[in-house]
Amino acid sequence: MSTLPSATEIVSILKTQQIKHVRLFDADHQMLNALANTGIEVIVGVPNDQLLRIGESRSDAADWLNKNVATYVPATNITYIAVGNEVLTTIPNAALVLVPAMQYLQSALLAANLNFQVKVSSPLSMDMIPKHFPPSTASFNSSWNSIMSQYIQFLKNTGSPLMLNVQPYYGYTEGQGIFPLEYALFEPLNPNNQIVDPNTNFQYTSMFDAMVDAAYYSMQSLNFSGIPVMVTASGWPSLGGSNEPDANIDNALAYNTNLIRHVRNGSGTPSQPTTPVSTYVYELFNEDLQPGPVSEKNWGIFSSNGTAFYSLTFSGLVESPANSSTLPGVFCVANSSADTTALKRGLDWACGTGSANCSAIQPGQPCYQAGNLVALASYAFNDYYHRAQASGGTCSFGNTAMVTRTDPSHGSCIFAGSTGASNTTEGGTGAFGPVGPSSRASRVQIFSAFLATFALPFLV
């Protein structure tokens, strides 16, 4: 970047946005000092240009660790060291020193008695997996099998995650129309365009999940399992050149909003449903000096002067109770004349990607009505609407829902927004999903704030 906010300003915005994890691409000492006593968990990076030195010398690795990690803990909560970034696909001549560098740093952590506090890994590019769909047949580039086996064995031995940069933007744009845009953006798919792995029958509602599962299956192809995937970069560019029409604010807002909601929902992937995927959003700042196409410079949420390109909420998307609604007496319900297939699709989305709390419509619960799809969908639609309306959520669900002032609560089944009042019905507006396409750009807001790459703590 040509200009960068101060370390103090960067940490201030982390606190303001309630961001609890941050990834640094280096080990900047001003940042590490500013992060002291904040409780924020920090990944420090070994830059690629320092990898050869560390991977060739145990003493240089120990020196790097002492100067950039041991000096700052425990005041600065460093929890991971990312050794290089996409080393095998960007600087393949350094491949032979990657695992030694990780081993030398691990030895230095042991010597400093920090091996339980700090884990070592190295972020991989999705380019390491030449074909990520169907996930069940995915495998790492075979030319790297020997090094990948050593790399994954190191992770297994040390209890570290496999770090992976997952960018559906590239999977979509380079796919040249193979996959629909909605699939890349975590948005609902047409019932006729469901994406299913034919070998496992797992249904994939997002390219993100398919990419993460491809990494799990790639590890399995080398006979490794039980190693979690940590996504160390995922985002979407908000501006592109004339030949990059999908790099725009609408798609960036949709992707990152849905990514945050998806990760904070705490669910895993179809193949690993009980393993949440900790994810770092790439990135806080635009990088105006980044070479390459226009999109490469525009992955940031904030410009260098601290203004936000679009509004994101980084916390409270799941755990905020629906009964704290700011819309008392207003309800979002299913239209009884809507197509049942569309209703089912909306219900699945609301209870899945939309993160509605659908526990009350499970069998045996107060709002469960066997065979009554309209009633079940109404509860889910309304719960989503009351949770997400303040951050752009709408009541449409593919034109299967509408806003009403008639309270649908009955017996012990209480809908969010219920005040005991009853009134008339109004038509609903908006788009299917969290933010209507026509409304995304209008929700751009300006903030006096800053930063780098940050993480979404998963819920368990």
CSV table of C-alpha atoms in Angstrom, one decimal:
chain,number,residue,atom,x,y,z
A,1,MET,CA,0.0,0.0,0.0
A,2,SER,CA,1.1,3.5,-0.7
A,3,THR,CA,-0.3,4.7,2.7
A,4,LEU,CA,-1.1,2.6,5.7
A,5,PRO,CA,-2.9,3.5,9.0
A,6,SER,CA,-0.8,3.3,12.1
A,7,ALA,CA,-0.7,0.1,14.1
A,8,THR,CA,-2.6,1.8,16.9
A,9,GLU,CA,-5.4,2.8,14.5
A,10,ILE,CA,-5.5,-0.7,13.0
A,11,VAL,CA,-5.9,-2.3,16.5
A,12,SER,CA,-8.6,0.3,17.3
A,13,ILE,CA,-10.7,-0.8,14.5
A,14,LEU,CA,-10.2,-4.5,15.4
A,15,LYS,CA,-11.6,-3.7,18.8
A,16,THR,CA,-14.5,-1.6,17.4
A,17,GLN,CA,-15.5,-4.4,15.0
A,18,GLN,CA,-15.1,-7.0,17.8
A,19,ILE,CA,-12.6,-9.0,15.7
A,20,LYS,CA,-10.9,-11.5,17.9
A,21,HIS,CA,-8.4,-13.0,15.5
A,22,VAL,CA,-6.1,-11.4,13.0
A,23,ARG,CA,-3.6,-12.7,10.5
A,24,LEU,CA,-0.4,-10.7,9.8
A,25,PHE,CA,1.5,-11.5,6.6
A,26,ASP,CA,4.7,-10.7,8.4
A,27,ALA,CA,5.8,-10.1,12.0
A,28,ASP,CA,5.7,-6.3,12.1
A,29,HIS,CA,6.9,-5.2,15.5
A,30,GLN,CA,4.7,-2.1,15.7
A,31,MET,CA,1.7,-4.3,15.1
A,32,LEU,CA,2.8,-6.9,17.6
A,33,ASN,CA,3.3,-4.2,20.3
A,34,ALA,CA,-0.1,-2.5,19.5
A,35,LEU,CA,-1.8,-5.9,19.8
A,36,ALA,CA,-0.3,-6.5,23.3
A,37,ASN,CA,-2.9,-7.0,26.1
A,38,THR,CA,-5.8,-6.9,23.7
A,39,GLY,CA,-6.5,-10.7,23.9
A,40,ILE,CA,-6.7,-10.7,20.1
A,41,GLU,CA,-5.3,-14.0,18.7
A,42,VAL,CA,-2.6,-13.4,16.2
A,43,ILE,CA,-1.1,-15.3,13.3
A,44,VAL,CA,2.3,-14.0,12.4
A,45,GLY,CA,3.8,-14.8,9.0
A,46,VAL,CA,7.3,-15.7,7.8
A,47,PRO,CA,7.4,-13.8,4.5
A,48,ASN,CA,8.4,-15.8,1.5
A,49,ASP,CA,11.6,-13.9,1.0
A,50,GLN,CA,12.8,-15.1,4.4
A,51,LEU,CA,11.9,-18.7,3.9
A,52,LEU,CA,15.2,-19.9,2.4
A,53,ARG,CA,17.2,-18.5,5.2
A,54,ILE,CA,15.1,-20.1,7.9
A,55,GLY,CA,14.7,-23.4,6.1
A,56,GLU,CA,18.5,-23.8,5.7
A,57,SER,CA,19.5,-22.9,9.2
A,58,ARG,CA,18.2,-24.1,12.5
A,59,SER,CA,20.0,-21.2,14.3
A,60,ASP,CA,18.4,-18.6,11.9
A,61,ALA,CA,15.0,-20.2,12.6
A,62,ALA,CA,15.6,-19.9,16.4
A,63,ASP,CA,16.7,-16.3,16.0
A,64,TRP,CA,13.6,-15.4,14.0
A,65,LEU,CA,11.4,-17.0,16.6
A,66,ASN,CA,13.0,-15.3,19.5
A,67,LYS,CA,12.9,-11.8,17.8
A,68,ASN,CA,9.3,-12.1,16.4
A,69,VAL,CA,7.4,-14.4,18.7
A,70,ALA,CA,9.1,-15.2,22.1
A,71,THR,CA,9.8,-11.5,22.7
A,72,TYR,CA,6.1,-10.7,22.5
A,73,VAL,CA,4.2,-13.5,24.2
A,74,PRO,CA,2.3,-13.7,26.4
A,75,ALA,CA,1.3,-10.0,26.3
A,76,THR,CA,0.6,-10.5,22.6
A,77,ASN,CA,-1.5,-13.5,22.0
A,78,ILE,CA,0.3,-15.2,19.2
A,79,THR,CA,-1.2,-18.6,18.4
A,80,TYR,CA,0.1,-19.5,15.0
A,81,ILE,CA,3.1,-19.1,12.7
A,82,ALA,CA,2.2,-19.1,9.0
A,83,VAL,CA,5.4,-20.2,7.2
A,84,GLY,CA,5.4,-18.5,3.9
A,85,ASN,CA,2.3,-18.1,1.7
A,86,GLU,CA,1.4,-20.4,-1.1
A,87,VAL,CA,5.0,-21.4,-1.3
A,88,LEU,CA,4.7,-24.5,-3.5
A,89,THR,CA,2.8,-22.7,-6.2
A,90,THR,CA,4.5,-19.3,-6.1
A,91,ILE,CA,8.1,-20.1,-5.3
A,92,PRO,CA,8.5,-23.8,-6.2
A,93,ASN,CA,12.3,-23.4,-6.0
A,94,ALA,CA,11.9,-23.1,-2.2
A,95,ALA,CA,9.8,-26.2,-1.9
A,96,LEU,CA,12.6,-28.3,-0.5
A,97,VAL,CA,13.1,-26.0,2.5
A,98,LEU,CA,9.4,-25.6,3.4
A,99,VAL,CA,9.1,-28.5,5.8
A,100,PRO,CA,12.6,-28.0,7.3
A,101,ALA,CA,11.6,-24.4,8.0
A,102,MET,CA,8.5,-25.6,9.8
A,103,GLN,CA,10.5,-28.2,11.7
A,104,TYR,CA,13.2,-25.8,12.8
A,105,LEU,CA,10.6,-23.3,14.0
A,106,GLN,CA,8.8,-26.1,15.9
A,107,SER,CA,12.1,-27.0,17.6
A,108,ALA,CA,12.6,-23.4,18.5
A,109,LEU,CA,9.1,-23.3,20.0
A,110,LEU,CA,9.9,-26.5,22.1
A,111,ALA,CA,13.1,-24.9,23.3
A,112,ALA,CA,11.2,-21.8,24.4
A,113,ASN,CA,8.5,-23.9,26.0
A,114,LEU,CA,5.9,-22.3,23.6
A,115,ASN,CA,4.9,-25.3,21.6
A,116,PHE,CA,1.5,-25.6,23.3
A,117,GLN,CA,0.8,-21.9,22.8
A,118,VAL,CA,1.9,-21.5,19.2
A,119,LYS,CA,1.3,-23.9,16.3
A,120,VAL,CA,3.1,-23.9,13.0
A,121,SER,CA,1.6,-24.4,9.5
A,122,SER,CA,1.9,-23.0,6.0
A,123,PRO,CA,-1.0,-21.6,3.9
A,124,LEU,CA,-1.6,-23.5,0.6
A,125,SER,CA,-3.2,-22.2,-2.6
A,126,MET,CA,-6.2,-24.0,-4.0
A,127,ASP,CA,-4.0,-24.3,-7.1
A,128,MET,CA,-2.4,-27.2,-5.2
A,129,ILE,CA,-5.7,-29.1,-6.0
A,130,PRO,CA,-6.0,-29.1,-9.8
A,131,LYS,CA,-9.6,-30.3,-9.8
A,132,HIS,CA,-11.7,-29.5,-6.7
A,133,PHE,CA,-15.0,-30.9,-8.0
A,134,PRO,CA,-16.3,-33.4,-7.3
A,135,PRO,CA,-14.6,-33.1,-3.9
A,136,SER,CA,-14.5,-36.8,-3.3
A,137,THR,CA,-12.1,-37.3,-6.2
A,138,ALA,CA,-9.8,-34.4,-5.4
A,139,SER,CA,-6.1,-34.8,-4.8
A,140,PHE,CA,-3.1,-32.6,-4.5
A,141,ASN,CA,-0.8,-32.0,-7.5
A,142,SER,CA,1.0,-35.3,-7.7
A,143,SER,CA,4.3,-33.7,-8.4
A,144,TRP,CA,4.3,-32.5,-4.8
A,145,ASN,CA,3.2,-35.8,-3.2
A,146,SER,CA,6.5,-36.4,-1.4
A,147,ILE,CA,6.6,-32.9,0.1
A,148,MET,CA,2.9,-32.8,0.9
A,149,SER,CA,3.2,-36.1,2.8
A,150,GLN,CA,6.0,-34.6,4.9
A,151,TYR,CA,4.0,-31.4,5.4
A,152,ILE,CA,0.8,-33.2,6.5
A,153,GLN,CA,2.7,-35.6,8.7
A,154,PHE,CA,4.2,-32.6,10.4
A,155,LEU,CA,0.7,-31.2,11.0
A,156,LYS,CA,-0.5,-34.5,12.3
A,157,ASN,CA,2.5,-34.8,14.7
A,158,THR,CA,2.1,-31.2,16.1
A,159,GLY,CA,-1.7,-31.0,16.1
A,160,SER,CA,-1.7,-28.1,13.7
A,161,PRO,CA,-4.3,-27.3,11.0
A,162,LEU,CA,-3.9,-27.4,7.3
A,163,MET,CA,-3.9,-23.7,6.2
A,164,LEU,CA,-5.7,-23.1,2.9
A,165,ASN,CA,-6.5,-19.9,1.0
A,166,VAL,CA,-10.0,-20.5,-0.5
A,167,GLN,CA,-11.2,-18.0,-3.1
A,168,PRO,CA,-14.4,-19.0,-4.9
A,169,TYR,CA,-14.0,-15.8,-6.9
A,170,TYR,CA,-11.3,-17.5,-8.9
A,171,GLY,CA,-13.1,-20.8,-9.0
A,172,TYR,CA,-16.1,-19.0,-10.5
A,173,THR,CA,-14.3,-16.7,-13.0
A,174,GLU,CA,-11.9,-19.3,-14.2
A,175,GLY,CA,-14.7,-21.9,-14.5
A,176,GLN,CA,-16.1,-19.8,-17.4
A,177,GLY,CA,-19.7,-20.5,-16.6
A,178,ILE,CA,-19.4,-24.1,-15.4
A,179,PHE,CA,-20.9,-23.1,-12.0
A,180,PRO,CA,-23.6,-20.5,-11.4
A,181,LEU,CA,-22.7,-17.2,-9.6
A,182,GLU,CA,-25.1,-18.0,-6.8
A,183,TYR,CA,-23.1,-21.1,-6.0
A,184,ALA,CA,-19.9,-18.9,-5.5
A,185,LEU,CA,-21.8,-16.3,-3.4
A,186,PHE,CA,-23.5,-18.8,-1.0
A,187,GLU,CA,-26.8,-17.9,-2.4
A,188,PRO,CA,-29.7,-20.3,-3.1
A,189,LEU,CA,-29.6,-22.4,-6.3
A,190,ASN,CA,-32.4,-23.1,-8.7
A,191,PRO,CA,-33.9,-26.5,-7.8
A,192,ASN,CA,-32.9,-27.7,-11.3
A,193,ASN,CA,-29.3,-26.7,-10.7
A,194,GLN,CA,-28.5,-28.5,-7.5
A,195,ILE,CA,-24.8,-29.4,-7.2
A,196,VAL,CA,-24.2,-33.0,-6.0
A,197,ASP,CA,-21.0,-35.0,-5.6
A,198,PRO,CA,-22.0,-38.2,-7.6
A,199,ASN,CA,-19.8,-40.4,-5.5
A,200,THR,CA,-21.0,-39.4,-2.1
A,201,ASN,CA,-24.4,-37.9,-2.9
A,202,PHE,CA,-23.4,-34.9,-0.7
A,203,GLN,CA,-25.2,-31.8,-1.9
A,204,TYR,CA,-23.1,-28.6,-2.1
A,205,THR,CA,-24.8,-25.3,-1.7
A,206,SER,CA,-21.6,-23.3,-1.9
A,207,MET,CA,-18.3,-23.5,-3.7
A,208,PHE,CA,-16.5,-22.6,-0.5
A,209,ASP,CA,-17.7,-25.9,1.1
A,210,ALA,CA,-16.7,-27.9,-2.0
A,211,MET,CA,-13.2,-26.4,-2.0
A,212,VAL,CA,-12.7,-27.1,1.7
A,213,ASP,CA,-13.9,-30.6,1.3
A,214,ALA,CA,-11.6,-31.0,-1.7
A,215,ALA,CA,-8.7,-30.4,0.8
A,216,TYR,CA,-10.1,-33.0,3.2
A,217,TYR,CA,-10.3,-35.6,0.4
A,218,SER,CA,-6.9,-34.7,-0.9
A,219,MET,CA,-5.4,-35.4,2.5
A,220,GLN,CA,-7.3,-38.7,2.5
A,221,SER,CA,-5.8,-39.6,-0.8
A,222,LEU,CA,-2.4,-39.4,1.0
A,223,ASN,CA,-3.8,-41.5,3.8
A,224,PHE,CA,-4.2,-38.7,6.4
A,225,SER,CA,-7.4,-37.8,8.3
A,226,GLY,CA,-8.3,-35.9,11.5
A,227,ILE,CA,-6.5,-32.7,10.5
A,228,PRO,CA,-8.8,-29.6,10.5
A,229,VAL,CA,-8.7,-27.1,7.6
A,230,MET,CA,-8.2,-23.5,8.6
A,231,VAL,CA,-9.1,-21.1,5.8
A,232,THR,CA,-6.4,-18.4,5.9
A,233,ALA,CA,-7.9,-16.1,3.2
A,234,SER,CA,-11.3,-15.8,1.6
A,235,GLY,CA,-13.0,-12.8,0.1
A,236,TRP,CA,-14.2,-11.1,-3.0
A,237,PRO,CA,-12.9,-8.1,-4.9
A,238,SER,CA,-15.2,-5.0,-5.0
A,239,LEU,CA,-13.8,-3.5,-8.2
A,240,GLY,CA,-12.4,-4.9,-11.4
A,241,GLY,CA,-11.4,-3.9,-14.9
A,242,SER,CA,-13.7,-3.9,-17.9
A,243,ASN,CA,-13.0,-7.6,-18.4
A,244,GLU,CA,-13.8,-8.4,-14.7
A,245,PRO,CA,-17.5,-7.7,-14.4
A,246,ASP,CA,-18.0,-10.0,-11.4
A,247,ALA,CA,-15.6,-8.0,-9.3
A,248,ASN,CA,-18.0,-5.4,-7.9
A,249,ILE,CA,-19.4,-4.1,-4.7
A,250,ASP,CA,-22.7,-6.0,-4.9
A,251,ASN,CA,-20.9,-9.4,-5.2
A,252,ALA,CA,-18.3,-8.5,-2.6
A,253,LEU,CA,-20.9,-7.5,-0.1
A,254,ALA,CA,-23.0,-10.6,-0.8
A,255,TYR,CA,-20.0,-13.0,-0.6
A,256,ASN,CA,-18.5,-11.6,2.6
A,257,THR,CA,-21.9,-11.2,4.4
A,258,ASN,CA,-22.8,-14.8,3.5
A,259,LEU,CA,-19.4,-16.0,4.4
A,260,ILE,CA,-19.5,-14.5,7.8
A,261,ARG,CA,-23.0,-15.9,8.4
A,262,HIS,CA,-22.0,-19.3,7.1
A,263,VAL,CA,-18.9,-19.6,9.3
A,264,ARG,CA,-20.4,-18.2,12.4
A,265,ASN,CA,-23.2,-20.7,12.1
A,266,GLY,CA,-20.7,-23.2,13.3
A,267,SER,CA,-21.5,-25.9,10.8
A,268,GLY,CA,-18.8,-27.8,9.0
A,269,THR,CA,-18.8,-29.1,5.4
A,270,PRO,CA,-20.9,-31.9,4.0
A,271,SER,CA,-18.0,-34.4,4.5
A,272,GLN,CA,-17.0,-33.0,7.9
A,273,PRO,CA,-20.3,-31.7,9.4
A,274,THR,CA,-19.0,-31.5,13.0
A,275,THR,CA,-15.8,-29.7,12.2
A,276,PRO,CA,-16.3,-25.9,12.0
A,277,VAL,CA,-14.1,-24.1,9.5
A,278,SER,CA,-12.2,-21.1,11.1
A,279,THR,CA,-11.9,-18.5,8.4
A,280,TYR,CA,-9.9,-15.3,7.8
A,281,VAL,CA,-11.5,-12.7,5.6
A,282,TYR,CA,-9.2,-11.3,2.9
A,283,GLU,CA,-8.7,-8.4,3.5
A,284,LEU,CA,-9.2,-5.2,5.5
A,285,PHE,CA,-7.4,-2.8,3.1
A,286,ASN,CA,-7.2,-2.4,-0.6
A,287,GLU,CA,-3.6,-2.7,-1.9
A,288,ASP,CA,-3.2,0.0,-4.5
A,289,LEU,CA,0.4,-1.0,-5.3
A,290,GLN,CA,-0.5,-4.6,-5.9
A,291,PRO,CA,0.5,-5.6,-9.5
A,292,GLY,CA,-1.8,-7.4,-11.9
A,293,PRO,CA,-5.4,-6.7,-12.9
A,294,VAL,CA,-7.6,-4.1,-11.2
A,295,SER,CA,-9.3,-6.7,-9.1
A,296,GLU,CA,-6.0,-7.6,-7.4
A,297,LYS,CA,-5.9,-4.2,-5.8
A,298,ASN,CA,-9.5,-4.2,-4.5
A,299,TRP,CA,-10.1,-7.1,-2.1
A,300,GLY,CA,-10.2,-4.7,0.9
A,301,ILE,CA,-13.2,-3.7,3.0
A,302,PHE,CA,-11.5,-0.4,3.8
A,303,SER,CA,-9.5,2.2,1.8
A,304,SER,CA,-6.3,3.5,3.3
A,305,ASN,CA,-8.0,6.6,4.6
A,306,GLY,CA,-10.3,4.5,6.7
A,307,THR,CA,-13.5,4.7,4.7
A,308,ALA,CA,-15.5,1.5,4.2
A,309,PHE,CA,-16.4,0.5,0.7
A,310,TYR,CA,-19.5,-1.4,2.0
A,311,SER,CA,-20.9,-2.2,5.3
A,312,LEU,CA,-20.3,-5.6,7.0
A,313,THR,CA,-21.2,-6.8,10.5
A,314,PHE,CA,-18.6,-9.1,12.0
A,315,SER,CA,-20.4,-10.2,15.1
A,316,GLY,CA,-23.8,-11.0,16.5
A,317,LEU,CA,-25.1,-12.6,13.3
A,318,VAL,CA,-25.9,-15.9,15.0
A,319,GLU,CA,-26.1,-15.4,18.7
A,320,SER,CA,-28.3,-12.3,18.7
A,321,PRO,CA,-31.7,-13.4,19.9
A,322,ALA,CA,-34.6,-13.0,17.5
A,323,ASN,CA,-36.9,-11.9,20.3
A,324,SER,CA,-34.8,-8.7,20.6
A,325,SER,CA,-36.3,-7.6,17.3
A,326,THR,CA,-36.6,-4.0,16.3
A,327,LEU,CA,-39.7,-4.9,14.3
A,328,PRO,CA,-42.4,-5.6,16.9
A,329,GLY,CA,-45.8,-6.5,15.4
A,330,VAL,CA,-44.3,-7.2,12.0
A,331,PHE,CA,-43.9,-10.7,10.6
A,332,CYS,CA,-42.4,-12.4,7.5
A,333,VAL,CA,-44.5,-15.4,6.6
A,334,ALA,CA,-44.8,-17.9,3.7
A,335,ASN,CA,-47.4,-17.3,1.0
A,336,SER,CA,-49.9,-20.2,1.1
A,337,SER,CA,-50.2,-20.1,-2.7
A,338,ALA,CA,-46.5,-20.3,-3.4
A,339,ASP,CA,-44.9,-23.2,-5.3
A,340,THR,CA,-44.1,-25.9,-2.8
A,341,THR,CA,-40.7,-26.6,-4.3
A,342,ALA,CA,-39.7,-23.0,-4.0
A,343,LEU,CA,-41.0,-22.9,-0.4
A,344,LYS,CA,-38.9,-26.0,0.5
A,345,ARG,CA,-35.9,-24.3,-1.1
A,346,GLY,CA,-36.5,-21.2,0.9
A,347,LEU,CA,-37.0,-23.2,4.1
A,348,ASP,CA,-33.7,-25.1,3.6
A,349,TRP,CA,-31.9,-21.9,2.9
A,350,ALA,CA,-33.3,-20.1,6.0
A,351,CYS,CA,-32.4,-22.9,8.3
A,352,GLY,CA,-29.0,-23.5,6.7
A,353,THR,CA,-27.0,-20.6,5.1
A,354,GLY,CA,-29.5,-18.0,6.5
A,355,SER,CA,-28.7,-19.2,10.1
A,356,ALA,CA,-32.3,-19.0,11.3
A,357,ASN,CA,-33.0,-20.8,14.6
A,358,CYS,CA,-35.2,-23.6,13.4
A,359,SER,CA,-35.2,-25.7,16.6
A,360,ALA,CA,-38.8,-24.8,17.4
A,361,ILE,CA,-40.0,-26.5,14.2
A,362,GLN,CA,-38.3,-29.8,14.8
A,363,PRO,CA,-40.5,-32.8,15.6
A,364,GLY,CA,-41.8,-32.6,19.2
A,365,GLN,CA,-41.2,-28.9,19.5
A,366,PRO,CA,-44.0,-26.2,19.9
A,367,CYS,CA,-44.0,-24.9,16.3
A,368,TYR,CA,-43.7,-28.3,14.5
A,369,GLN,CA,-46.7,-29.1,12.2
A,370,ALA,CA,-46.2,-32.3,10.3
A,371,GLY,CA,-46.9,-32.0,6.6
A,372,ASN,CA,-47.6,-28.2,6.9
A,373,LEU,CA,-44.8,-26.7,4.8
A,374,VAL,CA,-46.3,-23.2,4.9
A,375,ALA,CA,-46.3,-23.2,8.7
A,376,LEU,CA,-42.8,-24.5,9.0
A,377,ALA,CA,-41.5,-22.1,6.3
A,378,SER,CA,-43.3,-19.2,7.9
A,379,TYR,CA,-41.5,-19.7,11.3
A,380,ALA,CA,-38.1,-20.1,9.6
A,381,PHE,CA,-38.7,-17.1,7.3
A,382,ASN,CA,-39.8,-14.9,10.2
A,383,ASP,CA,-36.9,-15.9,12.5
A,384,TYR,CA,-34.4,-15.1,9.7
A,385,TYR,CA,-36.1,-11.8,8.9
A,386,HIS,CA,-36.0,-10.6,12.5
A,387,ARG,CA,-32.3,-11.7,12.9
A,388,ALA,CA,-31.0,-10.2,9.7
A,389,GLN,CA,-33.3,-7.3,8.8
A,390,ALA,CA,-31.0,-4.7,10.5
A,391,SER,CA,-28.1,-5.9,8.3
A,392,GLY,CA,-30.0,-6.0,5.1
A,393,GLY,CA,-32.1,-9.2,5.4
A,394,THR,CA,-35.3,-9.2,3.3
A,395,CYS,CA,-38.6,-10.9,3.3
A,396,SER,CA,-39.0,-12.4,-0.2
A,397,PHE,CA,-37.4,-15.9,-0.4
A,398,GLY,CA,-37.9,-16.1,-4.2
A,399,ASN,CA,-41.3,-14.3,-4.0
A,400,THR,CA,-42.7,-17.0,-1.7
A,401,ALA,CA,-43.0,-14.8,1.4
A,402,MET,CA,-44.7,-11.6,2.5
A,403,VAL,CA,-44.7,-9.1,5.3
A,404,THR,CA,-47.8,-9.1,7.5
A,405,ARG,CA,-49.0,-7.5,10.7
A,406,THR,CA,-51.2,-10.5,11.6
A,407,ASP,CA,-49.4,-12.4,14.4
A,408,PRO,CA,-49.0,-16.1,13.4
A,409,SER,CA,-48.2,-17.2,16.9
A,410,HIS,CA,-50.4,-19.9,18.3
A,411,GLY,CA,-50.5,-21.8,21.6
A,412,SER,CA,-46.9,-22.1,22.9
A,413,CYS,CA,-45.5,-21.4,19.4
A,414,ILE,CA,-44.4,-17.7,19.7
A,415,PHE,CA,-43.0,-16.0,16.6
A,416,ALA,CA,-40.3,-13.3,16.8
A,417,GLY,CA,-41.8,-9.9,16.9
A,418,SER,CA,-45.0,-11.1,18.7
A,419,THR,CA,-46.6,-8.4,20.8
A,420,GLY,CA,-50.1,-10.0,21.1
A,421,ALA,CA,-51.4,-7.6,18.5
A,422,SER,CA,-53.1,-8.5,15.2
A,423,ASN,CA,-53.6,-6.4,12.1
A,424,THR,CA,-53.6,-6.4,8.3
A,425,THR,CA,-51.4,-7.9,5.7
A,426,GLU,CA,-48.9,-6.1,3.5
A,427,GLY,CA,-46.9,-7.2,0.5
A,428,GLY,CA,-43.3,-7.9,1.0
A,429,THR,CA,-40.4,-6.7,-1.1
A,430,GLY,CA,-36.8,-7.7,-1.5
A,431,ALA,CA,-34.7,-10.5,-3.0
A,432,PHE,CA,-34.2,-14.2,-2.2
A,433,GLY,CA,-31.4,-14.2,0.3
A,434,PRO,CA,-29.9,-11.9,2.8
A,435,VAL,CA,-29.6,-8.8,0.7
A,436,GLY,CA,-31.6,-7.9,-2.4
A,437,PRO,CA,-29.4,-7.3,-5.5
A,438,SER,CA,-31.0,-3.9,-6.1
A,439,SER,CA,-30.4,-2.9,-2.5
A,440,ARG,CA,-26.8,-4.0,-1.9
A,441,ALA,CA,-25.1,-0.9,-3.3
A,442,SER,CA,-27.5,1.4,-1.6
A,443,ARG,CA,-26.4,0.0,1.8
A,444,VAL,CA,-22.8,1.1,1.3
A,445,GLN,CA,-21.9,3.1,4.4
A,446,ILE,CA,-18.9,5.1,5.4
A,447,PHE,CA,-16.9,4.4,8.5
A,448,SER,CA,-13.8,6.1,10.1
A,449,ALA,CA,-11.9,2.8,10.5
A,450,PHE,CA,-9.0,0.7,9.2
A,451,LEU,CA,-7.1,-2.8,8.9
A,452,ALA,CA,-5.4,-6.0,7.4
A,453,THR,CA,-6.8,-9.6,7.3
A,454,PHE,CA,-9.1,-10.8,10.0
A,455,ALA,CA,-10.8,-13.9,11.2
A,456,LEU,CA,-14.3,-15.1,12.2
A,457,PRO,CA,-14.2,-17.1,15.4
A,458,PHE,CA,-16.4,-20.1,14.8
A,459,LEU,CA,-19.0,-21.2,17.2
A,460,VAL,CA,-19.1,-24.6,18.8
